[in-house]
Amino acid sequence: HGVLDGETKVALASVKIARLSAGGAMAAVAAVADGRVQNAYALTRPPGHHATPDAGLGFCIFANAALAARHAQAVYGLNKVAIIDWDVHHGNGTEACFYDDPSVLTISLHQDNLFPQDSGRREDMGEGAGVGSNINIPLPAGSGDGAYCYAFERVVLPALQQFQPDLIIIACGFDSSIEDPLGRMMLHADSYATLTRMLMEVAHTLCDDRLVVIHEGGYNPMSTPYLGLSVVETLS
């Protein structure tokens, strides 16, 4: 019965549901780490990438992808985890969880200075032992296929090759699509299939196909299911 911020209201069952959402992300990691599946999609709500270690923000209560990464490390010995976040908003919470940790590579592609304000700057690259393990790719409003694929080819894929992860997690926001009301980007179903395929290929090369996709944003109820279907079809 409270408000974490202007967007994030907490009702009686919110914590229970948020724990289930985080648990769904961890269960997806467990299925991949155990070798039961090559990849998995955690279709959960609420999202998590804005939640910092000590506060919820922007519809997020717990940091689902960050908890899933720690679960992979602590329980399954997957020591190096890469988190690729293509939600339209900066993954500030995931960044905060690992800002000084070189064992987790965090890469966020997002609309420049959309949400949170003054967050996700290119020069924010980590601190201490984690310098270089946080990469922000702020893109101008109106970016589409070309910008995202170029960023993947020039930054994301080379960074993964250098980092050599044991597991890749995608923080999968569909609010980068052309029809989403909370962003101004121009991705579509084929875009998400292409980006998914690129990360599947690098996962096949670097970490025995271990790839977990965790649902984040996506706020057009008419188009988001088709975008999700495109990713799931590609994974399967």
GROMACS .gro file of C-alpha atoms in nm:
model
  236
    1HIS     CA    1   0.000   0.000   0.000
    2GLY     CA    2   0.266   0.249  -0.096
    3VAL     CA    3   0.437   0.419  -0.388
    4LEU     CA    4   0.803   0.355  -0.474
    5ASP     CA    5   0.808   0.633  -0.731
    6GLY     CA    6   0.568   0.809  -0.965
    7GLU     CA    7   0.519   0.494  -1.176
    8THR     CA    8   0.554   0.215  -0.921
    9LYS     CA    9   0.265   0.148  -0.685
   10VAL     CA   10   0.281  -0.140  -0.439
   11ALA     CA   11  -0.038  -0.326  -0.348
   12LEU     CA   12  -0.098  -0.604  -0.097
   13ALA     CA   13   0.025  -0.888  -0.319
   14SER     CA   14   0.298  -0.695  -0.503
   15VAL     CA   15   0.595  -0.837  -0.313
   16LYS     CA   16   0.473  -1.195  -0.351
   17ILE     CA   17   0.420  -1.146  -0.724
   18ALA     CA   18   0.757  -0.972  -0.764
   19ARG     CA   19   0.928  -1.262  -0.586
   20LEU     CA   20   0.760  -1.502  -0.829
   21SER     CA   21   0.883  -1.290  -1.119
   22ALA     CA   22   1.242  -1.297  -0.992
   23GLY     CA   23   1.204  -1.669  -0.925
   24GLY     CA   24   1.089  -1.725  -1.281
   25ALA     CA   25   1.408  -1.564  -1.409
   26MET     CA   26   1.614  -1.781  -1.174
   27ALA     CA   27   1.423  -2.093  -1.282
   28ALA     CA   28   1.502  -2.015  -1.646
   29VAL     CA   29   1.871  -1.993  -1.556
   30ALA     CA   30   1.846  -2.325  -1.370
   31ALA     CA   31   1.691  -2.500  -1.672
   32VAL     CA   32   1.969  -2.377  -1.901
   33ALA     CA   33   2.250  -2.436  -1.650
   34ASP     CA   34   2.127  -2.792  -1.585
   35GLY     CA   35   2.131  -2.863  -1.957
   36ARG     CA   36   1.757  -2.939  -1.967
   37VAL     CA   37   1.721  -2.679  -2.246
   38GLN     CA   38   1.964  -2.478  -2.458
   39ASN     CA   39   1.779  -2.153  -2.402
   40ALA     CA   40   1.476  -2.022  -2.215
   41TYR     CA   41   1.238  -1.728  -2.210
   42ALA     CA   42   1.112  -1.607  -1.870
   43LEU     CA   43   0.775  -1.445  -1.945
   44THR     CA   44   0.722  -1.270  -1.612
   45ARG     CA   45   0.586  -0.951  -1.460
   46PRO     CA   46   0.677  -0.716  -1.301
   47PRO     CA   47   0.997  -0.629  -1.491
   48GLY     CA   48   1.321  -0.569  -1.304
   49HIS     CA   49   1.595  -0.373  -1.475
   50HIS     CA   50   1.526  -0.041  -1.298
   51ALA     CA   51   1.538  -0.190  -0.947
   52THR     CA   52   1.862  -0.107  -0.767
   53PRO     CA   53   2.005  -0.309  -0.476
   54ASP     CA   54   1.806  -0.101  -0.226
   55ALA     CA   55   1.503   0.044  -0.407
   56GLY     CA   56   1.239  -0.025  -0.668
   57LEU     CA   57   1.183   0.213  -0.958
   58GLY     CA   58   1.000   0.241  -1.289
   59PHE     CA   59   0.752  -0.050  -1.253
   60CYS     CA   60   1.033  -0.269  -1.110
   61ILE     CA   61   1.050  -0.407  -0.755
   62PHE     CA   62   1.331  -0.665  -0.767
   63ALA     CA   63   1.619  -0.678  -1.017
   64ASN     CA   64   1.520  -0.999  -1.197
   65ALA     CA   65   1.811  -1.025  -1.441
   66ALA     CA   66   2.067  -0.935  -1.175
   67LEU     CA   67   1.928  -1.197  -0.936
   68ALA     CA   68   1.931  -1.453  -1.216
   69ALA     CA   69   2.296  -1.374  -1.289
   70ARG     CA   70   2.392  -1.412  -0.922
   71HIS     CA   71   2.197  -1.741  -0.910
   72ALA     CA   72   2.396  -1.868  -1.208
   73GLN     CA   73   2.722  -1.778  -1.035
   74ALA     CA   74   2.642  -1.895  -0.683
   75VAL     CA   75   2.457  -2.219  -0.756
   76TYR     CA   76   2.585  -2.334  -1.095
   77GLY     CA   77   2.940  -2.201  -1.107
   78LEU     CA   78   2.883  -1.999  -1.423
   79ASN     CA   79   3.136  -1.743  -1.313
   80LYS     CA   80   3.114  -1.490  -1.595
   81VAL     CA   81   2.771  -1.365  -1.697
   82ALA     CA   82   2.687  -1.109  -1.965
   83ILE     CA   83   2.359  -0.917  -1.952
   84ILE     CA   84   2.246  -0.750  -2.277
   85ASP     CA   85   1.959  -0.507  -2.221
   86TRP     CA   86   1.772  -0.379  -2.529
   87ASP     CA   87   1.476  -0.227  -2.343
   88VAL     CA   88   1.413   0.131  -2.462
   89HIS     CA   89   1.495   0.260  -2.113
   90HIS     CA   90   1.839   0.246  -1.953
   91GLY     CA   91   1.897  -0.058  -1.735
   92ASN     CA   92   2.011   0.155  -1.442
   93GLY     CA   93   1.928  -0.104  -1.177
   94THR     CA   94   2.127  -0.382  -1.339
   95GLU     CA   95   2.413  -0.136  -1.386
   96ALA     CA   96   2.402  -0.041  -1.018
   97CYS     CA   97   2.411  -0.405  -0.906
   98PHE     CA   98   2.739  -0.478  -1.087
   99TYR     CA   99   2.906  -0.141  -1.135
  100ASP     CA  100   3.227  -0.249  -0.957
  101ASP     CA  101   3.206  -0.620  -1.043
  102PRO     CA  102   3.423  -0.749  -1.329
  103SER     CA  103   3.249  -1.090  -1.328
  104VAL     CA  104   2.932  -0.949  -1.490
  105LEU     CA  105   2.937  -0.761  -1.821
  106THR     CA  106   2.638  -0.526  -1.845
  107ILE     CA  107   2.549  -0.369  -2.180
  108SER     CA  108   2.247  -0.142  -2.220
  109LEU     CA  109   2.117  -0.017  -2.554
  110HIS     CA  110   1.853   0.249  -2.490
  111GLN     CA  111   1.697   0.570  -2.615
  112ASP     CA  112   1.925   0.850  -2.507
  113ASN     CA  113   1.818   1.023  -2.182
  114LEU     CA  114   1.464   0.885  -2.183
  115PHE     CA  115   1.435   0.714  -1.842
  116PRO     CA  116   1.573   0.751  -1.586
  117GLN     CA  117   1.679   1.107  -1.662
  118ASP     CA  118   2.057   1.170  -1.676
  119SER     CA  119   2.125   0.796  -1.671
  120GLY     CA  120   2.292   0.561  -1.917
  121ARG     CA  121   2.573   0.784  -2.033
  122ARG     CA  122   2.841   0.642  -2.260
  123GLU     CA  123   3.118   0.751  -2.022
  124ASP     CA  124   2.972   0.548  -1.732
  125MET     CA  125   3.191   0.240  -1.768
  126GLY     CA  126   3.209   0.100  -1.413
  127GLU     CA  127   3.438   0.170  -1.123
  128GLY     CA  128   3.717  -0.001  -0.932
  129ALA     CA  129   3.774  -0.355  -1.052
  130GLY     CA  130   3.464  -0.321  -1.270
  131VAL     CA  131   3.595  -0.046  -1.497
  132GLY     CA  132   3.520  -0.152  -1.854
  133SER     CA  133   3.258  -0.410  -1.761
  134ASN     CA  134   2.966  -0.167  -1.794
  135ILE     CA  135   2.882  -0.043  -2.144
  136ASN     CA  136   2.609   0.205  -2.226
  137ILE     CA  137   2.497   0.260  -2.584
  138PRO     CA  138   2.259   0.558  -2.584
  139LEU     CA  139   2.088   0.583  -2.923
  140PRO     CA  140   1.897   0.881  -3.066
  141ALA     CA  141   1.519   0.869  -3.082
  142GLY     CA  142   1.405   0.721  -3.411
  143SER     CA  143   1.675   0.453  -3.424
  144GLY     CA  144   1.577   0.136  -3.602
  145ASP     CA  145   1.728  -0.182  -3.747
  146GLY     CA  146   2.037  -0.014  -3.882
  147ALA     CA  147   2.141   0.153  -3.559
  148TYR     CA  148   2.085  -0.153  -3.342
  149CYS     CA  149   2.259  -0.395  -3.577
  150TYR     CA  150   2.550  -0.154  -3.618
  151ALA     CA  151   2.580  -0.123  -3.239
  152PHE     CA  152   2.576  -0.501  -3.210
  153GLU     CA  153   2.841  -0.550  -3.476
  154ARG     CA  154   3.073  -0.273  -3.356
  155VAL     CA  155   3.029  -0.290  -2.977
  156VAL     CA  156   2.814  -0.572  -2.836
  157LEU     CA  157   2.956  -0.873  -3.018
  158PRO     CA  158   3.322  -0.767  -2.984
  159ALA     CA  159   3.267  -0.701  -2.613
  160LEU     CA  160   3.122  -1.049  -2.570
  161GLN     CA  161   3.412  -1.203  -2.760
  162GLN     CA  162   3.655  -1.029  -2.529
  163PHE     CA  163   3.462  -1.108  -2.210
  164GLN     CA  164   3.406  -1.480  -2.290
  165PRO     CA  165   3.090  -1.532  -2.080
  166ASP     CA  166   2.970  -1.863  -1.940
  167LEU     CA  167   2.609  -1.746  -1.978
  168ILE     CA  168   2.432  -1.470  -2.172
  169ILE     CA  169   2.117  -1.309  -2.036
  170ILE     CA  170   1.899  -1.081  -2.249
  171ALA     CA  171   1.690  -0.820  -2.067
  172CYS     CA  172   1.422  -0.820  -2.334
  173GLY     CA  173   1.216  -0.503  -2.352
  174PHE     CA  174   0.976  -0.465  -2.644
  175ASP     CA  175   0.926  -0.094  -2.581
  176SER     CA  176   1.194  -0.022  -2.841
  177SER     CA  177   0.935  -0.108  -3.105
  178ILE     CA  178   0.786   0.145  -3.340
  179GLU     CA  179   0.434   0.114  -3.192
  180ASP     CA  180   0.519   0.137  -2.822
  181PRO     CA  181   0.374   0.438  -2.634
  182LEU     CA  182   0.666   0.472  -2.389
  183GLY     CA  183   0.950   0.499  -2.639
  184ARG     CA  184   1.038   0.656  -2.972
  185MET     CA  185   1.238   0.381  -3.142
  186MET     CA  186   1.154   0.193  -3.461
  187LEU     CA  187   1.219  -0.178  -3.408
  188HIS     CA  188   0.969  -0.439  -3.529
  189ALA     CA  189   0.925  -0.816  -3.508
  190ASP     CA  190   1.199  -0.897  -3.760
  191SER     CA  191   1.437  -0.667  -3.571
  192TYR     CA  192   1.398  -0.865  -3.251
  193ALA     CA  193   1.440  -1.191  -3.439
  194THR     CA  194   1.764  -1.064  -3.592
  195LEU     CA  195   1.908  -0.944  -3.262
  196THR     CA  196   1.810  -1.270  -3.094
  197ARG     CA  197   1.973  -1.472  -3.370
  198MET     CA  198   2.296  -1.272  -3.337
  199LEU     CA  199   2.316  -1.347  -2.966
  200MET     CA  200   2.226  -1.713  -3.020
  201GLU     CA  201   2.518  -1.742  -3.259
  202VAL     CA  202   2.765  -1.589  -3.015
  203ALA     CA  203   2.623  -1.802  -2.732
  204HIS     CA  204   2.679  -2.111  -2.946
  205THR     CA  205   3.043  -2.010  -2.999
  206LEU     CA  206   3.127  -1.890  -2.648
  207CYS     CA  207   2.910  -2.064  -2.390
  208ASP     CA  208   2.759  -2.389  -2.520
  209ASP     CA  209   2.437  -2.216  -2.633
  210ARG     CA  210   2.351  -2.103  -2.278
  211LEU     CA  211   2.112  -1.812  -2.333
  212VAL     CA  212   1.832  -1.686  -2.106
  213VAL     CA  213   1.584  -1.418  -2.213
  214ILE     CA  214   1.405  -1.227  -1.936
  215HIS     CA  215   1.096  -1.021  -2.013
  216GLU     CA  216   1.121  -0.648  -1.939
  217GLY     CA  217   0.919  -0.362  -2.093
  218GLY     CA  218   0.660  -0.361  -2.369
  219TYR     CA  219   0.344  -0.154  -2.332
  220ASN     CA  220   0.140  -0.189  -2.649
  221PRO     CA  221  -0.098  -0.480  -2.582
  222MET     CA  222  -0.178  -0.516  -2.952
  223SER     CA  223   0.178  -0.549  -3.084
  224THR     CA  224   0.387  -0.682  -2.794
  225PRO     CA  225   0.264  -1.045  -2.823
  226TYR     CA  226   0.380  -1.059  -3.186
  227LEU     CA  227   0.721  -0.923  -3.090
  228GLY     CA  228   0.752  -1.183  -2.816
  229LEU     CA  229   0.646  -1.456  -3.056
  230SER     CA  230   0.924  -1.350  -3.293
  231VAL     CA  231   1.185  -1.395  -3.020
  232VAL     CA  232   1.043  -1.727  -2.897
  233GLU     CA  233   1.021  -1.864  -3.253
  234THR     CA  234   1.385  -1.767  -3.307
  235LEU     CA  235   1.496  -1.929  -2.982
  236SER     CA  236   1.318  -2.253  -3.072
   0.00000   0.00000   0.00000
